[in-house]
Amino acid sequence: MSSKFSGFQSVIDKYVLPIATKFGSNKAIQSISAGLMYTLPLTLGASIFSILANFPIPSVNTWINDMGLTEQFNALLGGTLNIIGLLIAFSIPYSYTKLLDKSRSNPLMAAFISIAAFITLMPQHVGEESLPALSYDYLGSSGMFVAIILGLLIARVYVKLSQNKKLLIKMPEGVPPMVSQSFEPLIVAVIILTGVVIVRIGLSYTQMGNMFNLIQTFVGNPITKIGGSVPAFILIGMLANGLFFFGIHPNAINSALIPLLMNMTLVNITAYQEGTAMPYKDIMIVNSFLNNDAVGSTLSLLIAVLIIGKSKRYRSFAKISAIPNVFNINEPVIFGLPIMLNPVLFIPFFLSTFITGVIGYIGSASGFISYYDPVLALGMASVWTIPKFITSFFIMGWQGLLLRLISITIMVLVYMPFIKALDNQELSKEVTENSEKV
């Protein structure tokens, strides 16, 4: 086993790491990584209150709600996790502008223009009464892809236009520097925002209506039309992970599957109450195992870090992120490690749903998981912070719990060689930095 592991490790070091290093040296990728890292304190802090707002013990959850604290905790989530798209619409162009043009362009101005453009492109009315408001559907994780692309594009255009001295307003020498710096890119800002408005107007004449629906139309909708079979669900899960890797949150796909899953659940409940075979038992069990311990089996990733990791960066991160991850909150891992746009972790992250989905199907189709309670599954689904190994025990019995632990163990082994490659790379950096300090 150790020789096979070493052989696979050498393949990763020889072929994957050089590609990852070259990929990671790209300024756009560096800025995305840096922009996501800026949000880490917020996502980690919000994770604690997310658990409290959706506490997995019903009696405690009821007490928290009766005390009026749930609304207050959710308000914090509304100011952090639910506006993650808005946050990175600022942090990514800020980082990218600094990397592109360290000497002249004002990164804050690029970030402000990006936020203005991001909000301009989204619908600004909600509900049937068309009330003026901004929806979390666009401000949050579902708007991340638009925020990333828009942030990179605006930062590059801003830097390019700012290099043209004819487009910069020069104030008299007596004007304070802060005032002069504010007025200098005025023409540049007007040009960029004019382009954004033209895009908004153009999209308003299409069936999509706006940039966010455009992404859903050409990415989310085709995937959800694949079907409702076990292979289709596994394939959709893999595609969702692949899209998440590039910044498109799975909510764009998963939300469209909710009506289909709800219909299957209700059909299963009817059969369960009548004492007949549940027609969608295999699919619902597979769906439970697709994201084995949060999207991409990230708890297994953190366990792998704690087992073989030696670098301070990754071990410290794993210790902090493990508790929220147990409660199915893995944004800190996706955005903070990060997994997103990290080529070393693409293979295990992309294949995780296939591996755990197949494990779930084998467990169901073979009859190993003979017990499944769809009524309890529907009830516990509303409290999404309940750890998966707890829901597995109550919904699928000890067999479901055992299979969950087996799949976690397998995913730990899958992640190990990739984590080892990342950890060795980071450990080498830490040794070099420490030697330079001495």
GROMACS .gro file of C-alpha atoms in nm:
model
  438
    1MET     CA    1   0.000   0.000   0.000
    2SER     CA    2   0.281   0.241   0.091
    3SER     CA    3   0.466   0.171  -0.235
    4LYS     CA    4   0.149   0.241  -0.438
    5PHE     CA    5   0.094   0.558  -0.239
    6SER     CA    6   0.453   0.670  -0.301
    7GLY     CA    7   0.419   0.590  -0.671
    8PHE     CA    8   0.100   0.791  -0.702
    9GLN     CA    9   0.260   1.069  -0.499
   10SER     CA   10   0.553   1.086  -0.738
   11VAL     CA   11   0.312   1.113  -1.034
   12ILE     CA   12   0.142   1.410  -0.869
   13ASP     CA   13   0.477   1.573  -0.789
   14LYS     CA   14   0.603   1.518  -1.144
   15TYR     CA   15   0.299   1.606  -1.353
   16VAL     CA   16   0.038   1.789  -1.143
   17LEU     CA   17   0.253   2.023  -0.935
   18PRO     CA   18   0.437   2.187  -1.230
   19ILE     CA   19   0.102   2.261  -1.396
   20ALA     CA   20  -0.036   2.389  -1.067
   21THR     CA   21   0.266   2.613  -1.013
   22LYS     CA   22   0.237   2.761  -1.361
   23PHE     CA   23  -0.138   2.800  -1.320
   24GLY     CA   24  -0.094   2.963  -0.981
   25SER     CA   25   0.158   3.216  -1.112
   26ASN     CA   26  -0.109   3.372  -1.334
   27LYS     CA   27  -0.198   3.715  -1.196
   28ALA     CA   28  -0.571   3.665  -1.246
   29ILE     CA   29  -0.561   3.338  -1.050
   30GLN     CA   30  -0.347   3.498  -0.779
   31SER     CA   31  -0.595   3.783  -0.744
   32ILE     CA   32  -0.891   3.545  -0.717
   33SER     CA   33  -0.710   3.347  -0.448
   34ALA     CA   34  -0.614   3.664  -0.261
   35GLY     CA   35  -0.965   3.807  -0.296
   36LEU     CA   36  -1.119   3.492  -0.151
   37MET     CA   37  -0.866   3.487   0.133
   38TYR     CA   38  -0.977   3.837   0.235
   39THR     CA   39  -1.322   3.694   0.313
   40LEU     CA   40  -1.189   3.412   0.535
   41PRO     CA   41  -1.231   3.591   0.873
   42LEU     CA   42  -1.591   3.669   0.782
   43THR     CA   43  -1.682   3.320   0.661
   44LEU     CA   44  -1.520   3.150   0.960
   45GLY     CA   45  -1.681   3.391   1.206
   46ALA     CA   46  -2.021   3.358   1.041
   47SER     CA   47  -1.994   2.977   1.049
   48ILE     CA   48  -2.026   2.980   1.429
   49PHE     CA   49  -2.347   3.183   1.420
   50SER     CA   50  -2.479   2.975   1.132
   51ILE     CA   51  -2.464   2.670   1.358
   52LEU     CA   52  -2.641   2.861   1.637
   53ALA     CA   53  -2.912   2.988   1.401
   54ASN     CA   54  -2.980   2.633   1.280
   55PHE     CA   55  -2.884   2.433   1.589
   56PRO     CA   56  -2.904   2.058   1.524
   57ILE     CA   57  -3.079   1.979   1.856
   58PRO     CA   58  -3.451   2.066   1.812
   59SER     CA   59  -3.516   2.162   2.175
   60VAL     CA   60  -3.215   2.396   2.185
   61ASN     CA   61  -3.304   2.534   1.843
   62THR     CA   62  -3.658   2.609   1.966
   63TRP     CA   63  -3.523   2.784   2.277
   64ILE     CA   64  -3.287   2.999   2.069
   65ASN     CA   65  -3.575   3.090   1.839
   66ASP     CA   66  -3.812   3.168   2.129
   67MET     CA   67  -3.547   3.399   2.275
   68GLY     CA   68  -3.554   3.593   1.949
   69LEU     CA   69  -3.188   3.517   1.881
   70THR     CA   70  -3.233   3.328   1.553
   71GLU     CA   71  -3.331   3.646   1.372
   72GLN     CA   72  -3.026   3.826   1.511
   73PHE     CA   73  -2.788   3.545   1.416
   74ASN     CA   74  -2.939   3.533   1.068
   75ALA     CA   75  -2.878   3.907   1.041
   76LEU     CA   76  -2.506   3.839   1.081
   77LEU     CA   77  -2.526   3.574   0.810
   78GLY     CA   78  -2.700   3.832   0.594
   79GLY     CA   79  -2.402   4.061   0.636
   80THR     CA   80  -2.137   3.797   0.564
   81LEU     CA   81  -2.208   3.463   0.394
   82ASN     CA   82  -2.519   3.586   0.217
   83ILE     CA   83  -2.331   3.870   0.049
   84ILE     CA   84  -2.012   3.680  -0.037
   85GLY     CA   85  -2.059   3.767  -0.405
   86LEU     CA   86  -2.068   4.137  -0.321
   87LEU     CA   87  -1.759   4.106  -0.101
   88ILE     CA   88  -1.546   3.942  -0.368
   89ALA     CA   89  -1.678   4.190  -0.626
   90PHE     CA   90  -1.466   4.431  -0.420
   91SER     CA   91  -1.172   4.218  -0.303
   92ILE     CA   92  -1.082   4.051  -0.635
   93PRO     CA   93  -1.050   4.367  -0.850
   94TYR     CA   94  -0.867   4.530  -0.560
   95SER     CA   95  -0.610   4.249  -0.558
   96TYR     CA   96  -0.590   4.227  -0.938
   97THR     CA   97  -0.531   4.601  -0.982
   98LYS     CA   98  -0.243   4.591  -0.735
   99LEU     CA   99  -0.085   4.303  -0.925
  100LEU     CA  100  -0.135   4.459  -1.269
  101ASP     CA  101  -0.017   4.811  -1.196
  102LYS     CA  102   0.149   4.868  -0.860
  103SER     CA  103   0.280   5.214  -0.942
  104ARG     CA  104  -0.018   5.414  -1.075
  105SER     CA  105  -0.370   5.277  -1.062
  106ASN     CA  106  -0.575   5.317  -0.745
  107PRO     CA  107  -0.695   4.965  -0.648
  108LEU     CA  108  -0.970   5.106  -0.425
  109MET     CA  109  -1.124   5.291  -0.718
  110ALA     CA  110  -1.123   4.975  -0.931
  111ALA     CA  111  -1.294   4.788  -0.645
  112PHE     CA  112  -1.559   5.058  -0.603
  113ILE     CA  113  -1.634   5.059  -0.976
  114SER     CA  114  -1.662   4.680  -0.970
  115ILE     CA  115  -1.917   4.687  -0.686
  116ALA     CA  116  -2.116   4.954  -0.867
  117ALA     CA  117  -2.114   4.745  -1.186
  118PHE     CA  118  -2.207   4.426  -0.997
  119ILE     CA  119  -2.513   4.587  -0.842
  120THR     CA  120  -2.603   4.765  -1.166
  121LEU     CA  121  -2.620   4.434  -1.354
  122MET     CA  122  -2.848   4.260  -1.104
  123PRO     CA  123  -3.229   4.295  -1.076
  124GLN     CA  124  -3.312   4.574  -0.832
  125HIS     CA  125  -3.676   4.486  -0.766
  126VAL     CA  126  -3.814   4.178  -0.589
  127GLY     CA  127  -4.152   4.012  -0.548
  128GLU     CA  128  -4.475   4.034  -0.743
  129GLU     CA  129  -4.522   4.394  -0.628
  130SER     CA  130  -4.180   4.480  -0.772
  131LEU     CA  131  -4.047   4.635  -0.453
  132PRO     CA  132  -3.711   4.815  -0.484
  133ALA     CA  133  -3.462   4.581  -0.315
  134LEU     CA  134  -3.157   4.364  -0.376
  135SER     CA  135  -3.194   3.986  -0.344
  136TYR     CA  136  -2.955   3.757  -0.159
  137ASP     CA  137  -2.997   3.526  -0.459
  138TYR     CA  138  -2.761   3.756  -0.648
  139LEU     CA  139  -2.556   3.913  -0.367
  140GLY     CA  140  -2.452   3.578  -0.222
  141SER     CA  141  -2.278   3.265  -0.344
  142SER     CA  142  -2.501   3.232  -0.650
  143GLY     CA  143  -2.359   3.559  -0.778
  144MET     CA  144  -1.995   3.462  -0.728
  145PHE     CA  145  -1.925   3.369  -1.089
  146VAL     CA  146  -2.052   3.705  -1.216
  147ALA     CA  147  -1.855   3.883  -0.942
  148ILE     CA  148  -1.530   3.706  -1.035
  149ILE     CA  149  -1.556   3.762  -1.410
  150LEU     CA  150  -1.675   4.120  -1.367
  151GLY     CA  151  -1.406   4.201  -1.110
  152LEU     CA  152  -1.124   4.073  -1.330
  153LEU     CA  153  -1.259   4.243  -1.641
  154ILE     CA  154  -1.316   4.580  -1.476
  155ALA     CA  155  -0.975   4.578  -1.305
  156ARG     CA  156  -0.799   4.511  -1.637
  157VAL     CA  157  -0.999   4.775  -1.825
  158TYR     CA  158  -0.949   5.024  -1.542
  159VAL     CA  159  -0.571   4.976  -1.543
  160LYS     CA  160  -0.556   4.996  -1.923
  161LEU     CA  161  -0.757   5.320  -1.939
  162SER     CA  162  -0.572   5.470  -1.644
  163GLN     CA  163  -0.246   5.441  -1.836
  164ASN     CA  164  -0.385   5.691  -2.089
  165LYS     CA  165  -0.296   6.031  -1.942
  166LYS     CA  166  -0.557   6.203  -2.161
  167LEU     CA  167  -0.830   6.027  -1.964
  168LEU     CA  168  -0.701   6.142  -1.625
  169ILE     CA  169  -0.812   6.468  -1.467
  170LYS     CA  170  -0.524   6.670  -1.326
  171MET     CA  171  -0.608   6.900  -1.036
  172PRO     CA  172  -0.407   7.215  -0.945
  173GLU     CA  173  -0.104   7.162  -0.722
  174GLY     CA  174  -0.271   7.318  -0.419
  175VAL     CA  175  -0.546   7.056  -0.409
  176PRO     CA  176  -0.497   6.794  -0.131
  177PRO     CA  177  -0.369   6.455  -0.262
  178MET     CA  178  -0.680   6.266  -0.147
  179VAL     CA  179  -0.909   6.499  -0.344
  180SER     CA  180  -0.680   6.485  -0.648
  181GLN     CA  181  -0.669   6.104  -0.644
  182SER     CA  182  -1.048   6.089  -0.620
  183PHE     CA  183  -1.105   6.313  -0.924
  184GLU     CA  184  -0.822   6.171  -1.137
  185PRO     CA  185  -1.005   5.855  -1.264
  186LEU     CA  186  -1.345   6.025  -1.307
  187ILE     CA  187  -1.350   5.990  -1.688
  188VAL     CA  188  -1.227   5.631  -1.665
  189ALA     CA  189  -1.507   5.545  -1.420
  190VAL     CA  190  -1.771   5.706  -1.644
  191ILE     CA  191  -1.648   5.510  -1.948
  192ILE     CA  192  -1.658   5.177  -1.763
  193LEU     CA  193  -1.998   5.237  -1.605
  194THR     CA  194  -2.138   5.347  -1.941
  195GLY     CA  195  -2.031   5.012  -2.083
  196VAL     CA  196  -2.196   4.832  -1.790
  197VAL     CA  197  -2.524   5.016  -1.847
  198ILE     CA  198  -2.515   4.928  -2.217
  199VAL     CA  199  -2.474   4.558  -2.124
  200ARG     CA  200  -2.767   4.584  -1.881
  201ILE     CA  201  -2.986   4.749  -2.146
  202GLY     CA  202  -2.887   4.488  -2.405
  203LEU     CA  203  -2.971   4.197  -2.173
  204SER     CA  204  -3.305   4.356  -2.078
  205TYR     CA  205  -3.421   4.304  -2.437
  206THR     CA  206  -3.346   3.931  -2.422
  207GLN     CA  207  -3.538   3.646  -2.257
  208MET     CA  208  -3.266   3.621  -1.991
  209GLY     CA  209  -3.330   3.974  -1.869
  210ASN     CA  210  -3.005   4.007  -1.674
  211MET     CA  211  -2.652   3.871  -1.640
  212PHE     CA  212  -2.739   3.633  -1.357
  213ASN     CA  213  -3.023   3.468  -1.548
  214LEU     CA  214  -2.788   3.442  -1.845
  215ILE     CA  215  -2.553   3.222  -1.640
  216GLN     CA  216  -2.845   3.013  -1.514
  217THR     CA  217  -2.986   2.972  -1.866
  218PHE     CA  218  -2.664   2.851  -2.026
  219VAL     CA  219  -2.517   2.660  -1.730
  220GLY     CA  220  -2.779   2.557  -1.474
  221ASN     CA  221  -3.083   2.475  -1.686
  222PRO     CA  222  -2.917   2.235  -1.937
  223ILE     CA  223  -2.767   2.032  -1.653
  224THR     CA  224  -3.098   1.994  -1.467
  225LYS     CA  225  -3.264   1.858  -1.781
  226ILE     CA  226  -3.039   1.551  -1.787
  227GLY     CA  227  -3.291   1.345  -1.590
  228GLY     CA  228  -3.370   1.181  -1.260
  229SER     CA  229  -3.183   0.848  -1.271
  230VAL     CA  230  -2.899   0.746  -1.038
  231PRO     CA  231  -2.628   0.799  -1.305
  232ALA     CA  232  -2.783   1.137  -1.388
  233PHE     CA  233  -2.772   1.249  -1.024
  234ILE     CA  234  -2.410   1.141  -0.990
  235LEU     CA  235  -2.321   1.319  -1.315
  236ILE     CA  236  -2.503   1.635  -1.203
  237GLY     CA  237  -2.315   1.622  -0.872
  238MET     CA  238  -1.983   1.593  -1.053
  239LEU     CA  239  -2.067   1.881  -1.286
  240ALA     CA  240  -2.180   2.093  -0.991
  241ASN     CA  241  -1.845   2.034  -0.820
  242GLY     CA  242  -1.662   2.116  -1.141
  243LEU     CA  243  -1.853   2.442  -1.172
  244PHE     CA  244  -1.793   2.524  -0.803
  245PHE     CA  245  -1.421   2.482  -0.863
  246PHE     CA  246  -1.442   2.766  -1.116
  247GLY     CA  247  -1.660   2.989  -0.897
  248ILE     CA  248  -2.015   2.891  -0.997
  249HIS     CA  249  -2.192   2.790  -0.677
  250PRO     CA  250  -2.383   2.456  -0.686
  251ASN     CA  251  -2.695   2.641  -0.568
  252ALA     CA  252  -2.749   2.740  -0.931
  253ILE     CA  253  -2.805   2.370  -1.004
  254ASN     CA  254  -2.921   2.228  -0.672
  255SER     CA  255  -3.204   2.478  -0.632
  256ALA     CA  256  -3.344   2.371  -0.969
  257LEU     CA  257  -3.338   2.007  -0.852
  258ILE     CA  258  -3.539   2.077  -0.536
  259PRO     CA  259  -3.884   2.029  -0.701
  260LEU     CA  260  -3.768   1.698  -0.851
  261LEU     CA  261  -3.623   1.576  -0.521
  262MET     CA  262  -3.933   1.689  -0.331
  263ASN     CA  263  -4.159   1.498  -0.568
  264MET     CA  264  -3.947   1.183  -0.529
  265THR     CA  265  -3.955   1.222  -0.150
  266LEU     CA  266  -4.335   1.255  -0.141
  267VAL     CA  267  -4.375   0.947  -0.364
  268ASN     CA  268  -4.141   0.755  -0.132
  269ILE     CA  269  -4.339   0.869   0.174
  270THR     CA  270  -4.665   0.744   0.021
  271ALA     CA  271  -4.510   0.404  -0.055
  272TYR     CA  272  -4.349   0.392   0.291
  273GLN     CA  273  -4.682   0.456   0.463
  274GLU     CA  274  -4.855   0.195   0.247
  275GLY     CA  275  -4.583  -0.059   0.322
  276THR     CA  276  -4.480  -0.098  -0.043
  277ALA     CA  277  -4.139  -0.065  -0.207
  278MET     CA  278  -4.015   0.293  -0.239
  279PRO     CA  279  -3.952   0.364  -0.610
  280TYR     CA  280  -3.691   0.632  -0.547
  281LYS     CA  281  -3.511   0.480  -0.248
  282ASP     CA  282  -3.183   0.427  -0.437
  283ILE     CA  283  -3.181   0.779  -0.579
  284MET     CA  284  -3.248   0.946  -0.242
  285ILE     CA  285  -2.975   0.743  -0.070
  286VAL     CA  286  -2.731   0.826  -0.351
  287ASN     CA  287  -2.829   1.193  -0.320
  288SER     CA  288  -2.750   1.176   0.051
  289PHE     CA  289  -2.404   1.037  -0.019
  290LEU     CA  290  -2.316   1.263  -0.313
  291ASN     CA  291  -2.186   1.536  -0.087
  292ASN     CA  292  -2.065   1.294   0.174
  293ASP     CA  293  -1.951   1.541   0.437
  294ALA     CA  294  -2.030   1.877   0.275
  295VAL     CA  295  -1.966   1.958  -0.093
  296GLY     CA  296  -1.655   1.780  -0.219
  297SER     CA  297  -1.612   1.566   0.096
  298THR     CA  298  -1.414   1.850   0.251
  299LEU     CA  299  -1.424   1.703   0.602
  300SER     CA  300  -1.223   1.411   0.464
  301LEU     CA  301  -0.982   1.664   0.318
  302LEU     CA  302  -0.933   1.830   0.657
  303ILE     CA  303  -0.884   1.493   0.826
  304ALA     CA  304  -0.617   1.411   0.566
  305VAL     CA  305  -0.443   1.741   0.648
  306LEU     CA  306  -0.447   1.665   1.021
  307ILE     CA  307  -0.309   1.313   0.961
  308ILE     CA  308  -0.020   1.386   0.722
  309GLY     CA  309   0.011   1.765   0.711
  310LYS     CA  310   0.328   1.923   0.854
  311SER     CA  311   0.306   2.285   0.738
  312LYS     CA  312   0.181   2.538   0.992
  313ARG     CA  313  -0.051   2.701   0.740
  314TYR     CA  314  -0.254   2.395   0.649
  315ARG     CA  315  -0.257   2.235   0.996
  316SER     CA  316  -0.372   2.558   1.160
  317PHE     CA  317  -0.638   2.605   0.895
  318ALA     CA  318  -0.765   2.248   0.932
  319LYS     CA  319  -0.799   2.282   1.309
  320ILE     CA  320  -1.002   2.602   1.275
  321SER     CA  321  -1.222   2.482   0.989
  322ALA     CA  322  -1.295   2.127   1.111
  323ILE     CA  323  -1.573   2.216   1.358
  324PRO     CA  324  -1.785   2.421   1.114
  325ASN     CA  325  -1.727   2.150   0.854
  326VAL     CA  326  -1.871   1.881   1.079
  327PHE     CA  327  -2.192   2.085   1.070
  328ASN     CA  328  -2.186   2.094   0.686
  329ILE     CA  329  -2.044   2.447   0.660
  330ASN     CA  330  -1.753   2.428   0.416
  331GLU     CA  331  -1.729   2.777   0.264
  332PRO     CA  332  -1.413   2.844   0.469
  333VAL     CA  333  -1.247   2.540   0.309
  334ILE     CA  334  -1.367   2.618  -0.045
  335PHE     CA  335  -1.263   2.983  -0.031
  336GLY     CA  336  -0.994   2.984   0.238
  337LEU     CA  337  -0.774   2.681   0.178
  338PRO     CA  338  -0.858   2.736  -0.108
  339ILE     CA  339  -1.004   2.455  -0.318
  340MET     CA  340  -1.145   2.693  -0.572
  341LEU     CA  341  -0.909   2.726  -0.872
  342ASN     CA  342  -0.651   2.510  -0.697
  343PRO     CA  343  -0.544   2.266  -0.974
  344VAL     CA  344  -0.382   2.022  -0.730
  345LEU     CA  345  -0.717   1.956  -0.564
  346PHE     CA  346  -0.932   1.958  -0.877
  347ILE     CA  347  -0.915   1.581  -0.939
  348PRO     CA  348  -1.022   1.461  -0.591
  349PHE     CA  349  -1.275   1.743  -0.554
  350PHE     CA  350  -1.434   1.671  -0.892
  351LEU     CA  351  -1.439   1.293  -0.842
  352SER     CA  352  -1.558   1.302  -0.480
  353THR     CA  353  -1.928   1.295  -0.570
  354PHE     CA  354  -1.873   1.004  -0.808
  355ILE     CA  355  -1.685   0.801  -0.548
  356THR     CA  356  -1.925   0.861  -0.257
  357GLY     CA  357  -2.231   0.843  -0.484
  358VAL     CA  358  -2.126   0.499  -0.609
  359ILE     CA  359  -2.063   0.388  -0.250
  360GLY     CA  360  -2.415   0.499  -0.158
  361TYR     CA  361  -2.565   0.320  -0.458
  362ILE     CA  362  -2.382  -0.004  -0.384
  363GLY     CA  363  -2.501   0.014  -0.023
  364SER     CA  364  -2.863   0.063  -0.134
  365ALA     CA  365  -2.878  -0.166  -0.439
  366SER     CA  366  -2.703  -0.453  -0.259
  367GLY     CA  367  -2.954  -0.441   0.022
  368PHE     CA  368  -2.691  -0.351   0.283
  369ILE     CA  369  -2.895  -0.040   0.363
  370SER     CA  370  -3.228  -0.213   0.410
  371TYR     CA  371  -3.389   0.057   0.622
  372TYR     CA  372  -3.476   0.405   0.496
  373ASP     CA  373  -3.723   0.647   0.657
  374PRO     CA  374  -3.832   0.912   0.401
  375VAL     CA  375  -4.051   1.094   0.654
  376LEU     CA  376  -3.759   1.147   0.890
  377ALA     CA  377  -3.537   1.236   0.593
  378LEU     CA  378  -3.778   1.512   0.493
  379GLY     CA  379  -3.795   1.646   0.848
  380MET     CA  380  -3.422   1.641   0.914
  381ALA     CA  381  -3.345   1.800   0.577
  382SER     CA  382  -3.486   2.130   0.705
  383VAL     CA  383  -3.213   2.142   0.974
  384TRP     CA  384  -2.917   2.124   0.736
  385THR     CA  385  -2.654   2.174   1.008
  386ILE     CA  386  -2.713   1.829   1.156
  387PRO     CA  387  -2.389   1.631   1.098
  388LYS     CA  388  -2.426   1.373   0.824
  389PHE     CA  389  -2.326   1.078   1.040
  390ILE     CA  390  -2.614   1.161   1.279
  391THR     CA  391  -2.875   1.187   1.003
  392SER     CA  392  -2.740   0.867   0.849
  393PHE     CA  393  -2.798   0.673   1.172
  394PHE     CA  394  -3.157   0.789   1.222
  395ILE     CA  395  -3.265   0.774   0.856
  396MET     CA  396  -3.074   0.462   0.742
  397GLY     CA  397  -2.988   0.282   1.066
  398TRP     CA  398  -2.647   0.159   1.173
  399GLN     CA  399  -2.578   0.044   0.819
  400GLY     CA  400  -2.610   0.401   0.693
  401LEU     CA  401  -2.377   0.526   0.966
  402LEU     CA  402  -2.120   0.254   0.891
  403LEU     CA  403  -2.131   0.323   0.518
  404ARG     CA  404  -2.091   0.697   0.589
  405LEU     CA  405  -1.779   0.631   0.796
  406ILE     CA  406  -1.643   0.400   0.526
  407SER     CA  407  -1.695   0.664   0.256
  408ILE     CA  408  -1.527   0.929   0.475
  409THR     CA  409  -1.229   0.697   0.524
  410ILE     CA  410  -1.203   0.625   0.150
  411MET     CA  411  -1.214   0.997   0.068
  412VAL     CA  412  -0.941   1.063   0.326
  413LEU     CA  413  -0.722   0.814   0.139
  414VAL     CA  414  -0.813   0.973  -0.196
  415TYR     CA  415  -0.720   1.321  -0.075
  416MET     CA  416  -0.397   1.218   0.100
  417PRO     CA  417  -0.149   1.219  -0.192
  418PHE     CA  418  -0.284   1.551  -0.320
  419ILE     CA  419  -0.270   1.706   0.026
  420LYS     CA  420   0.083   1.572   0.068
  421ALA     CA  421   0.191   1.748  -0.252
  422LEU     CA  422   0.039   2.079  -0.139
  423ASP     CA  423   0.176   2.042   0.212
  424ASN     CA  424   0.531   1.969   0.092
  425GLN     CA  425   0.516   2.277  -0.128
  426GLU     CA  426   0.397   2.496   0.159
  427LEU     CA  427   0.644   2.341   0.404
  428SER     CA  428   0.929   2.425   0.166
  429LYS     CA  429   0.812   2.789   0.156
  430GLU     CA  430   0.795   2.806   0.535
  431VAL     CA  431   1.147   2.664   0.571
  432THR     CA  432   1.280   2.917   0.318
  433GLU     CA  433   1.105   3.208   0.492
  434ASN     CA  434   1.233   3.102   0.833
  435SER     CA  435   1.590   3.070   0.704
  436GLU     CA  436   1.569   3.419   0.551
  437LYS     CA  437   1.455   3.564   0.883
  438VAL     CA  438   1.753   3.407   1.059
   0.00000   0.00000   0.00000
